[in-house]
Amino acid sequence: MTLEITGLKVSLGGRDILRGVDLHLEKGRVHGLAGESGSGKTMTGLAVLGLLPHGARATGRIDLGGRDLLTLPPRELNKVRGGQVAMVFQDPATSLHPMLSVGRQLTEHMRHHLGLGRAEARARAVELLGKVRIPGAEEAYGRFPHQFSGGMRQRIAIAIALACSPRVLIADEPTTALDVTVQAGVLRLLRGLCDELGLAVLLVTHDLGVMSAIADEVSVMKDGLVVETGPRGQVLREPAHAYTRSLLDALPGEPGGPAEPGGKA
Amino acid sequence: MSNTASGKTPLPGRGPEQARARRRGAHPLARFLVRRLLTAVLLAWGITLVTFVLTNLVPGDPVAANLGQRALGDPAIVAQWRAEHGLDKPLWEQYALHLQGLLQGDFGTSQQSHRPVAQDLAEFVPATLELAGAAILVSLVLGVGFGVLAALRRDRLSDHLLRVLSLVGISVPTFWLALVAFYVFFYRLQITPGSGRVDPALGGAPPVTGLQTIDALLAGRWDIFASAAGHLITPTLVLALYTIGLLTRFTRSAVLEVLGQDYVRAARAKGLPGRVILFRYVLRSALVPIITVAGLAFGSLLSGTVLVEAIFAWPGIGQYAYKSATTLDLPAVMGVGLVVGVVYLVINLIVDVLYGVIDPRVRLQ
Ligand SMILES: Nc1ncnc2c1ncn2[C@@H]1O[C@H](COP(=O)(O)OP(=O)(O)O)[C@@H](O)[C@H]1O
Ligand SMILES: [Mg+2]
């Protein structure tokens, strides 16, 4: 078990946002997290990295390799961030710094966490850009985010997340802000990286179609609780919870058998 | 949580723009600088035109202002004076001559001091540059520093104190502050030296830059430096207080705004140290609005020098401008207008260039 969240509760401003979330991520597996907007998917991801909004209180346990991330001192937590757990955000148009070059954003945490020199970091960055299939990786290294399309920017964000070889990757709706035509390509990339690098991936999405295409396990959240969890086939074909059934019914296509996301990269 | 999908115009990485940039071979920043410089030259020419036209539009007869009653009664003297100063020629010809002179560093002759205006300016401009430059430096360091501090300690005691300071800075009129400071620190407490730039008993350092403090340092004269700095400090703070207040307030809100951005959270998620996030991620973005406001504020700081110079008897261009304007000394007025215009131009140029240096989206457009 790579990352184990048990009984995670988060309250913010007197409101209980998460009410006891349990999630288990495993090496080389993609865990899909679905649920309507506001159900607490993003907060769950942020809690793992200790990035909850100011004033939020989190209790429970988030276990990574025997250590509880919720009680880690700030210095140690900063080593985990980027180093062992990385995150890809929803909108690459806002999650990359517009004034820093792609190379800078790819190498700065490598140099900080791994202590790499300038040249080593650069070589690794170019290699990573190739790995996420950015054409012309050498040239892309010196460019700025605004010179790339949305899909390319999200690939760059993924490369940044993978730079320090984390064990866990949290991807918070990584395709929601992208053109439909490039969504499938980014998802395929995530799946491939998960298999190749043995990552434990938490893929947050409200799109069950996405889920059925690449997730191994699926959890469904509602009002700060995980209401259903299990292998993809089981959850998507024989949902135990009424809420999951209603999500599935809302999908276009034949009921209970969501379609593959179409389009090309 | 931000669900906005803003600014998603897909710009292909190998667009025609990049290809064109590569063909021209120049570094994008260099091309950006050249473009800005050319614009500045054009604007400088515009300034000569505007100062010339405005100066010649003022109601009031320079002849009457410069000749005595007796001479005014004699048409021959008046005509001779007009011819001497080129006032009998058509306006466009006067402008052509004026421009030709300017290009050779000839600003005409002051009708009051009977010295070349260029010489007068060389004497008075450095004093103002020293005062205004010190005020700009102080307001940048303190204003931006206070603003960042207030943002980082939001809603805590230091934030509240700084808010009061910036409110005072913004609302107290400069001339009033100058008078009060002069009265309290010089007249009552006698802790600051009074008027002028340096203790007359010390003479002054041999002029190199014209800035007393710098010249004193260059000459290794610590006594002169101390005196010059002592004379500089009160008028500088008086002049800077408004800009300090303004910059504190703007920096605070700019930093708070950037702190809420997605890319700052992404930087935290990368485990970067707090100081790297502050300087590399937050300040870089916040500088864009700060620079805009600072550029504008420095313009108004310059007009504030006229008052401050008058009250602290600072022998700068403000004093010279006042004297020239009240005596309708047209060449002097034009010279001052030109200098002020060029200073504004330089400030704007610096602001523009900084935009390009900080923000690749500006220089790569
Ligand atoms: N900064 C915040 N301050 C207060 N409440 C918040 C904040 N961000 C999110 N919430 C609340 O937390 C709950 C869960 O939000 P979130 O995790 O973003 O949902 P999801 O990602 O599933 O759409 C929502 O009810 C939302 O209103
Ligand atoms: Mg969300």
XYZ file of C-alpha atoms and ligand atoms in Angstrom:
658
model
C 0.000 0.000 0.000
C 1.652 3.247 -1.079
C -0.689 5.893 0.242
C -3.397 5.168 2.739
C -5.922 7.761 3.813
C -8.025 6.761 6.776
C -10.807 8.709 8.475
C -9.729 12.031 6.968
C -11.841 14.854 8.287
C -11.435 18.462 7.275
C -13.346 21.398 8.674
C -13.123 24.947 7.503
C -14.887 27.907 9.037
C -17.067 25.680 11.217
C -18.164 23.540 8.268
C -17.266 19.891 7.873
C -15.961 19.589 4.349
C -14.607 16.056 4.612
C -16.328 13.713 7.056
C -14.090 10.669 7.246
C -12.590 9.842 3.853
C -10.879 6.475 3.306
C -8.787 5.924 0.177
C -6.042 3.450 -0.690
C -3.615 4.063 -3.501
C -1.329 1.377 -4.816
C 1.847 1.395 -6.835
C 1.239 1.137 -10.572
C -2.513 1.603 -10.199
C -4.768 4.463 -11.210
C -7.385 5.215 -8.615
C -10.270 7.225 -10.031
C -12.112 9.579 -7.707
C -15.507 10.717 -8.940
C -18.303 12.741 -7.443
C -20.271 15.860 -8.083
C -18.774 19.301 -7.817
C -18.322 20.373 -4.181
C -18.170 16.836 -2.834
C -14.623 17.332 -1.536
C -12.404 15.728 -4.207
C -10.023 18.679 -4.472
C -9.838 19.094 -0.696
C -8.863 15.452 -0.350
C -5.964 15.971 -2.765
C -4.853 19.193 -1.118
C -4.962 17.588 2.330
C -2.409 15.010 1.230
C 0.053 17.788 0.375
C -0.819 19.930 3.384
C -2.079 22.669 1.087
C -5.552 23.144 2.521
C -6.861 26.724 2.571
C -5.816 28.912 5.471
C -7.679 28.055 8.667
C -8.631 24.515 7.680
C -8.280 21.782 10.312
C -7.527 18.227 9.251
C -7.709 15.072 11.395
C -7.369 11.397 10.624
C -4.349 9.749 9.061
C -2.589 10.041 5.716
C 0.031 7.331 5.718
C 2.929 7.396 3.262
C 5.571 4.749 3.875
C 4.750 4.534 7.572
C 4.714 8.275 8.215
C 1.598 10.337 8.863
C 1.679 13.328 6.517
C -0.810 15.211 8.687
C 1.615 15.417 11.601
C 4.846 15.882 9.662
C 6.899 18.952 10.632
C 6.949 21.652 7.910
C 10.520 20.925 6.780
C 9.802 17.238 6.325
C 6.503 17.971 4.622
C 8.304 20.224 2.129
C 10.549 17.299 1.202
C 7.500 15.130 0.579
C 5.898 17.794 -1.613
C 7.216 17.414 -5.112
C 9.696 14.814 -3.912
C 7.351 11.953 -3.022
C 3.876 13.252 -3.715
C 3.306 15.495 -6.712
C 0.202 17.201 -7.998
C -1.162 18.192 -11.377
C -3.810 20.898 -11.233
C -6.957 21.414 -13.205
C -6.056 24.349 -15.394
C -2.547 24.544 -16.841
C -3.264 28.109 -17.985
C -3.160 29.227 -14.346
C -1.036 26.590 -12.630
C 2.157 27.380 -14.558
C 3.855 30.673 -13.799
C 3.417 32.809 -16.930
C 6.716 34.646 -16.509
C 9.045 31.730 -15.812
C 10.423 29.585 -18.597
C 9.398 25.968 -18.922
C 12.976 24.960 -18.180
C 13.061 26.991 -14.994
C 9.819 25.482 -13.731
C 11.025 22.009 -14.623
C 14.417 22.215 -12.965
C 14.075 24.397 -9.858
C 12.579 21.708 -7.595
C 14.872 19.048 -9.057
C 17.856 21.113 -8.065
C 16.336 21.795 -4.664
C 15.180 18.269 -3.827
C 17.748 16.167 -5.655
C 20.662 18.588 -5.433
C 21.321 18.344 -9.173
C 23.665 20.743 -10.945
C 22.470 23.037 -13.700
C 23.547 20.798 -16.565
C 22.265 17.567 -15.009
C 18.913 19.156 -14.251
C 18.685 20.477 -17.773
C 19.444 17.116 -19.321
C 16.840 15.444 -17.161
C 14.286 18.159 -17.958
C 14.738 17.699 -21.691
C 14.398 13.959 -21.235
C 11.168 14.494 -19.271
C 9.760 16.777 -21.960
C 10.396 14.001 -24.435
C 8.737 11.513 -22.131
C 5.511 13.548 -22.016
C 5.795 13.863 -25.834
C 6.455 17.552 -26.225
C 7.765 17.941 -29.765
C 11.160 19.663 -29.948
C 12.033 19.161 -26.288
C 15.347 21.047 -26.519
C 13.634 24.124 -27.876
C 10.628 23.848 -25.596
C 12.975 24.031 -22.616
C 13.641 27.742 -23.194
C 10.087 28.733 -24.045
C 7.345 30.160 -21.871
C 3.957 28.633 -21.050
C 1.975 31.057 -23.215
C 3.766 29.716 -26.273
C 2.084 26.334 -25.880
C -1.456 25.098 -26.386
C -3.572 23.950 -23.432
C -2.863 20.259 -23.991
C 0.869 20.877 -24.279
C 0.840 22.980 -21.123
C -0.813 20.165 -19.196
C 1.852 17.767 -20.480
C 4.471 20.223 -19.223
C 2.715 20.348 -15.852
C 2.840 16.558 -15.757
C 6.550 16.602 -16.586
C 7.095 19.084 -13.739
C 5.173 16.826 -11.372
C 7.282 13.820 -12.339
C 10.621 15.634 -12.209
C 11.677 14.400 -8.774
C 10.424 10.838 -9.325
C 7.543 10.962 -6.849
C 5.798 7.798 -5.727
C 2.337 9.315 -5.720
C 0.737 11.558 -8.327
C -2.474 13.429 -7.612
C -4.122 14.677 -10.778
C -7.060 16.978 -10.028
C -9.328 16.982 -13.060
C -6.324 17.238 -15.370
C -8.400 17.298 -18.539
C -11.427 19.353 -17.537
C -9.952 22.615 -18.802
C -8.643 21.123 -22.044
C -10.130 20.876 -25.516
C -12.064 17.640 -25.953
C -9.755 16.644 -28.787
C -6.645 16.527 -26.594
C -8.189 15.065 -23.431
C -7.767 11.416 -24.407
C -4.108 11.956 -25.257
C -3.323 13.430 -21.845
C -5.185 10.590 -20.107
C -3.354 7.951 -22.128
C -0.102 9.635 -21.177
C -0.994 9.468 -17.475
C -1.919 5.821 -17.762
C 1.320 5.019 -19.574
C 3.448 6.868 -17.014
C 1.677 5.093 -14.183
C 2.516 1.713 -15.693
C 6.047 2.622 -16.752
C 7.144 4.365 -13.547
C 5.077 2.386 -11.096
C 3.315 5.505 -9.854
C 0.339 5.452 -7.559
C -2.084 7.817 -9.266
C -5.139 9.484 -7.789
C -7.142 10.685 -10.757
C -9.848 13.108 -9.741
C -12.587 13.575 -12.280
C -16.290 14.074 -12.420
C -16.349 12.299 -15.761
C -17.196 8.617 -15.383
C -16.347 8.110 -19.029
C -12.765 9.108 -18.271
C -12.862 6.793 -15.300
C -13.954 3.744 -17.203
C -11.227 4.345 -19.755
C -8.181 4.354 -17.518
C -8.901 3.739 -13.820
C -8.166 0.448 -12.061
C -10.101 1.285 -8.916
C -12.927 3.733 -8.596
C -14.213 5.655 -5.590
C -17.262 7.854 -5.572
C -17.593 10.810 -3.201
C -20.669 12.626 -2.002
C -20.870 15.367 0.613
C -17.409 14.749 2.027
C -17.704 10.979 2.224
C -16.607 8.103 0.003
C -19.905 6.323 -0.663
C -18.595 3.583 -2.898
C -15.222 2.099 -3.715
C -13.951 -0.916 -5.593
C -12.507 -2.242 -8.842
C -13.631 -0.324 -11.922
C -15.730 -3.100 -13.445
C -17.597 -3.710 -10.243
C -18.379 -0.071 -9.426
C -19.304 0.938 -12.941
C -21.315 -2.162 -13.850
C -22.932 -3.144 -10.559
C -22.996 0.034 -8.474
C -24.111 -0.668 -4.938
C -24.976 2.908 -4.104
C -27.941 4.763 -5.538
C -25.869 7.873 -5.989
C -23.386 6.061 -8.261
C -26.286 4.703 -10.280
C -27.645 8.200 -10.779
C -24.225 9.388 -11.954
C -24.057 6.511 -14.416
C -27.562 7.152 -15.671
C -26.628 10.734 -16.378
C -23.997 9.548 -18.870
C -24.746 9.607 -22.573
C -24.672 6.206 -24.306
C -26.040 2.885 -23.106
C -26.855 2.788 -19.376
C -24.299 1.123 -17.160
C -21.752 0.900 -19.950
C -20.115 4.280 -20.380
C -18.356 4.964 -23.643
C -14.636 5.446 -24.123
C -13.649 9.077 -24.395
C -13.350 9.748 -28.091
C -11.028 11.959 -30.112
C -7.312 11.904 -30.629
C -4.315 13.556 -29.038
C -11.655 26.509 -6.041
C -10.947 28.142 -9.316
C -12.935 26.634 -12.069
C -12.245 29.345 -14.572
C -10.541 28.292 -17.738
C -9.106 31.652 -18.682
C -6.531 32.690 -21.253
C -6.592 29.479 -23.207
C -5.910 30.807 -26.661
C -3.827 27.978 -28.028
C -0.653 29.508 -29.413
C 1.201 26.935 -31.446
C 4.798 26.744 -30.300
C 6.119 26.961 -33.827
C 3.910 29.857 -34.895
C 4.923 32.225 -37.660
C 5.989 34.759 -35.024
C 8.695 32.545 -33.590
C 9.897 31.666 -37.051
C 10.162 35.326 -37.955
C 12.019 36.102 -34.754
C 14.554 33.399 -35.489
C 15.098 34.576 -39.029
C 15.874 38.096 -37.878
C 18.409 36.557 -35.564
C 18.286 39.193 -32.834
C 17.589 38.311 -29.227
C 13.925 39.096 -28.524
C 14.849 41.314 -25.599
C 17.289 43.284 -27.765
C 14.674 43.808 -30.458
C 12.192 44.882 -27.799
C 14.685 47.436 -26.425
C 15.447 48.871 -29.857
C 11.737 49.288 -30.556
C 11.219 51.127 -27.270
C 14.234 53.388 -27.842
C 13.046 54.420 -31.286
C 9.659 55.314 -29.836
C 11.403 57.344 -27.150
C 13.356 59.359 -29.709
C 10.158 60.133 -31.556
C 8.512 61.215 -28.336
C 11.477 63.420 -27.446
C 11.013 65.244 -30.712
C 7.342 65.630 -29.878
C 8.302 67.163 -26.559
C 10.421 69.831 -28.257
C 7.445 70.710 -30.428
C 4.995 70.838 -27.550
C 7.219 72.888 -25.247
C 7.901 75.294 -28.080
C 4.258 75.762 -29.017
C 3.044 76.002 -25.432
C 5.735 78.490 -24.527
C 4.815 80.670 -27.480
C 1.118 80.449 -26.720
C 1.376 81.922 -23.233
C -0.354 85.237 -22.968
C 2.167 87.844 -21.922
C 4.790 89.751 -23.778
C 8.361 88.714 -23.059
C 9.456 92.148 -24.219
C 7.431 93.823 -21.521
C 8.711 91.376 -18.950
C 12.352 91.919 -19.778
C 12.773 95.564 -20.700
C 12.383 98.413 -18.289
C 9.678 101.082 -18.599
C 11.989 103.556 -20.323
C 13.243 101.117 -22.922
C 9.702 99.961 -23.642
C 8.809 103.485 -24.659
C 11.439 103.446 -27.398
C 10.264 101.466 -30.475
C 13.823 101.179 -31.792
C 15.050 99.447 -28.651
C 12.059 97.136 -28.626
C 12.584 96.198 -32.267
C 16.263 95.598 -31.707
C 15.555 93.402 -28.671
C 12.999 91.395 -30.656
C 15.453 90.914 -33.524
C 18.216 89.903 -31.136
C 16.040 87.161 -29.690
C 14.675 86.048 -33.050
C 11.138 87.080 -32.118
C 10.607 88.931 -35.428
C 10.822 85.761 -37.522
C 7.817 83.533 -38.378
C 7.000 80.938 -35.762
C 7.975 77.881 -37.836
C 11.367 79.435 -38.552
C 11.859 80.136 -34.886
C 11.099 76.475 -34.205
C 13.504 75.260 -36.876
C 16.275 77.406 -35.407
C 15.334 76.257 -31.921
C 15.528 72.603 -32.933
C 18.805 73.100 -34.754
C 20.236 74.724 -31.649
C 18.977 71.929 -29.418
C 20.740 69.324 -31.513
C 23.977 71.211 -30.911
C 23.296 71.505 -27.194
C 22.289 75.128 -27.528
C 19.198 75.885 -25.465
C 19.357 79.620 -26.140
C 20.324 82.372 -23.761
C 18.395 83.140 -20.627
C 16.953 86.620 -20.870
C 17.320 87.018 -17.131
C 20.721 85.619 -16.268
C 22.196 86.398 -19.718
C 23.899 83.035 -19.479
C 23.327 80.084 -21.803
C 20.277 78.154 -20.599
C 22.290 74.944 -20.971
C 24.732 76.264 -18.394
C 21.921 77.195 -15.997
C 20.363 73.785 -16.407
C 23.665 72.031 -15.815
C 23.876 73.893 -12.552
C 20.338 73.306 -11.287
C 19.306 69.943 -12.729
C 21.757 67.782 -10.731
C 20.479 69.186 -7.440
C 16.947 68.171 -8.357
C 18.069 64.807 -9.681
C 19.811 64.136 -6.399
C 16.740 65.041 -4.365
C 14.186 63.339 -6.596
C 16.415 60.322 -7.152
C 16.921 59.849 -3.426
C 13.175 60.195 -2.863
C 12.404 57.645 -5.575
C 14.936 55.199 -4.178
C 13.652 55.579 -0.630
C 10.026 55.230 -1.654
C 10.735 52.138 -3.727
C 12.642 50.382 -0.972
C 10.295 51.364 1.852
C 7.034 51.305 -0.118
C 7.568 47.887 -1.664
C 9.150 46.516 1.515
C 6.292 47.717 3.713
C 3.724 46.462 1.225
C 5.194 42.962 1.119
C 5.438 42.909 4.897
C 1.818 44.014 5.280
C 0.630 41.338 2.855
C 2.578 38.566 4.558
C 1.354 39.652 8.011
C -2.157 40.275 6.825
C -4.596 41.353 9.562
C -1.906 41.304 12.213
C -0.619 44.273 14.162
C 2.130 45.249 11.719
C -0.372 45.215 8.868
C -2.651 47.601 10.741
C 0.215 49.938 11.642
C 1.407 50.019 8.053
C -2.113 50.757 6.863
C -2.201 53.817 9.111
C 1.211 54.918 7.846
C 0.199 54.599 4.212
C -3.051 56.441 4.848
C -1.151 59.312 6.463
C 1.368 59.329 3.628
C -1.320 59.518 1.002
C -3.485 62.132 2.658
C -0.996 64.668 4.050
C -0.245 67.426 1.505
C 3.451 67.688 0.661
C 3.752 71.452 1.131
C 2.225 71.256 4.601
C 4.460 68.383 5.560
C 7.488 70.283 4.251
C 6.653 73.324 6.352
C 6.003 71.282 9.473
C 9.176 69.239 9.019
C 11.220 72.348 8.472
C 9.726 74.038 11.525
C 10.003 71.052 13.851
C 13.310 69.503 12.891
C 15.284 72.593 11.998
C 13.744 75.519 13.799
C 12.566 73.859 17.020
C 14.662 70.735 17.573
C 17.613 71.848 15.484
C 18.496 68.271 14.631
C 18.622 68.729 10.871
C 20.634 71.278 8.947
C 18.546 74.032 7.416
C 18.578 75.056 3.817
C 20.806 74.283 0.880
C 22.639 71.149 -0.139
C 25.772 71.248 1.981
C 27.384 73.246 4.780
C 28.804 76.359 3.018
C 31.858 76.303 5.301
C 32.933 73.004 3.731
C 32.731 74.371 0.219
C 31.793 71.325 -1.776
C 33.345 68.383 -3.497
C 34.801 68.920 -6.976
C 31.857 68.370 -9.311
C 31.960 65.123 -11.269
C 28.372 63.950 -11.367
C 26.883 67.106 -9.864
C 25.349 64.982 -7.108
C 26.914 66.242 -3.863
C 26.773 62.945 -2.012
C 28.314 60.971 -4.873
C 30.942 63.607 -5.624
C 31.938 63.696 -1.957
C 32.363 59.928 -1.968
C 34.383 60.064 -5.166
C 36.654 62.651 -3.601
C 36.879 60.611 -0.406
C 35.583 63.581 1.604
C 33.532 61.998 4.396
C 32.873 65.347 6.068
C 31.213 66.688 2.928
C 29.314 63.457 2.422
C 27.929 63.577 5.950
C 26.881 67.188 5.537
C 25.300 66.583 2.123
C 23.448 63.490 3.345
C 22.247 65.415 6.398
C 20.884 68.181 4.194
C 19.280 65.644 1.881
C 17.470 63.523 4.419
C 14.549 65.723 5.484
C 13.513 67.015 2.052
C 13.868 63.479 0.697
C 11.554 61.978 3.300
C 9.067 64.816 2.898
C 9.049 64.313 -0.841
C 8.878 60.518 -0.605
C 6.170 60.102 2.012
C 3.265 60.247 -0.419
C 4.854 57.701 -2.747
C 5.779 55.459 0.178
C 2.143 55.448 1.273
C 0.896 54.781 -2.221
C 3.366 52.001 -2.941
C 2.758 50.340 0.422
C -0.927 50.139 -0.307
C -0.535 48.951 -3.897
C 2.163 46.446 -3.144
C 0.086 44.937 -0.365
C -2.919 44.349 -2.586
C -0.779 43.180 -5.520
C 1.024 40.621 -3.354
C -2.212 39.385 -1.774
C -3.725 38.968 -5.206
C -0.770 36.932 -6.459
C -0.659 34.811 -3.283
C -4.110 33.509 -4.228
C -3.020 32.412 -7.699
C -2.968 28.796 -8.782
C 0.691 28.900 -9.728
C 1.671 29.879 -6.203
C -0.139 26.835 -4.855
C 1.526 24.775 -7.568
C 4.903 26.107 -6.410
C 4.079 25.065 -2.836
C 3.086 21.647 -4.133
C 6.585 21.377 -5.603
C 8.064 21.789 -2.137
C 9.996 24.950 -2.953
C 11.249 26.923 0.068
C 9.117 29.893 1.115
C 11.719 32.484 0.202
C 12.009 31.144 -3.348
C 8.234 31.234 -3.707
C 8.099 34.802 -2.425
C 10.846 36.221 -4.618
C 10.587 34.089 -7.738
C 6.872 33.429 -7.929
C 5.039 36.130 -6.007
C 7.120 39.286 -6.361
C 7.780 38.785 -10.043
C 4.073 38.878 -10.814
C 3.273 41.569 -8.279
C 5.960 43.834 -9.761
C 3.944 44.473 -12.903
C 1.167 46.508 -11.230
C 3.690 47.961 -8.771
C 5.869 49.292 -11.587
C 2.863 50.850 -13.279
C 1.871 52.734 -10.153
C 5.461 53.639 -9.325
C 5.984 55.190 -12.760
C 2.916 57.364 -12.341
C 3.787 58.244 -8.755
C 7.283 59.367 -9.712
C 5.735 61.815 -12.154
C 3.793 63.471 -9.361
C 6.852 63.263 -7.120
C 8.692 65.429 -9.645
C 6.079 68.164 -9.487
C 6.319 67.963 -5.702
C 9.974 68.994 -5.909
C 9.013 72.572 -6.832
C 7.390 73.077 -3.415
C 9.977 71.162 -1.436
C 12.830 73.007 -3.115
C 11.223 76.325 -2.335
C 10.748 75.519 1.356
C 14.171 73.944 1.899
C 15.929 76.501 -0.320
C 17.183 73.627 -2.441
C 18.927 75.133 -5.468
C 17.219 72.919 -8.010
C 15.306 73.189 -11.209
C 12.037 73.842 -9.415
C 13.354 77.148 -8.138
C 14.785 77.969 -11.548
C 11.504 77.105 -13.247
C 9.538 79.322 -10.897
C 11.857 82.281 -11.485
C 11.879 81.806 -15.259
C 8.129 81.458 -15.501
C 7.380 84.577 -13.472
C 9.745 86.655 -15.594
C 8.563 85.117 -18.897
C 12.115 84.078 -19.642
C 11.038 81.987 -22.629
C 14.308 80.185 -23.472
C 14.685 79.197 -19.813
C 11.068 78.044 -19.595
C 11.488 75.978 -22.739
C 14.687 74.487 -21.392
C 12.986 73.483 -18.154
C 9.994 72.086 -20.033
C 12.305 70.033 -22.170
C 14.223 68.635 -19.230
C 11.052 67.740 -17.338
C 9.577 66.188 -20.468
C 12.670 64.105 -21.056
C 12.716 62.954 -17.424
C 9.101 61.767 -17.761
C 10.085 60.073 -20.972
C 12.968 58.275 -19.314
C 10.745 57.140 -16.442
C 8.230 55.776 -18.927
C 10.959 54.117 -20.926
C 12.290 52.431 -17.807
C 8.790 51.251 -16.901
C 8.249 49.868 -20.402
C 11.591 48.135 -20.484
C 10.996 46.617 -17.052
C 7.681 45.206 -18.263
C 9.584 43.505 -21.046
C 12.341 42.248 -18.790
C 9.930 40.835 -16.213
C 7.209 39.508 -18.458
C 8.136 37.370 -21.456
C 4.630 37.799 -22.835
C 5.416 41.474 -23.383
C 8.778 41.079 -25.059
C 7.765 38.091 -27.166
C 4.648 39.708 -28.580
N -11.196 28.127 0.092
C -12.338 27.572 0.573
N -12.913 28.101 1.667
C -14.053 27.569 2.159
N -14.671 26.522 1.642
C -14.136 25.947 0.555
C -12.947 26.437 -0.038
N -12.668 25.684 -1.107
C -13.632 24.756 -1.171
N -14.514 24.894 -0.181
C -15.672 24.051 0.061
O -15.242 22.740 0.252
C -16.139 21.821 -0.314
C -15.398 20.823 -1.160
O -14.808 21.512 -2.235
P -13.888 20.784 -3.313
O -12.974 19.844 -2.642
O -13.272 21.855 -4.131
O -14.942 19.991 -4.188
P -14.706 19.249 -5.564
O -13.273 19.326 -5.912
O -15.206 17.867 -5.336
O -15.557 19.945 -6.559
C -17.157 22.626 -1.109
O -18.362 22.625 -0.400
C -16.582 24.006 -1.142
O -17.613 24.940 -1.037
Mg -12.346 20.281 -7.553
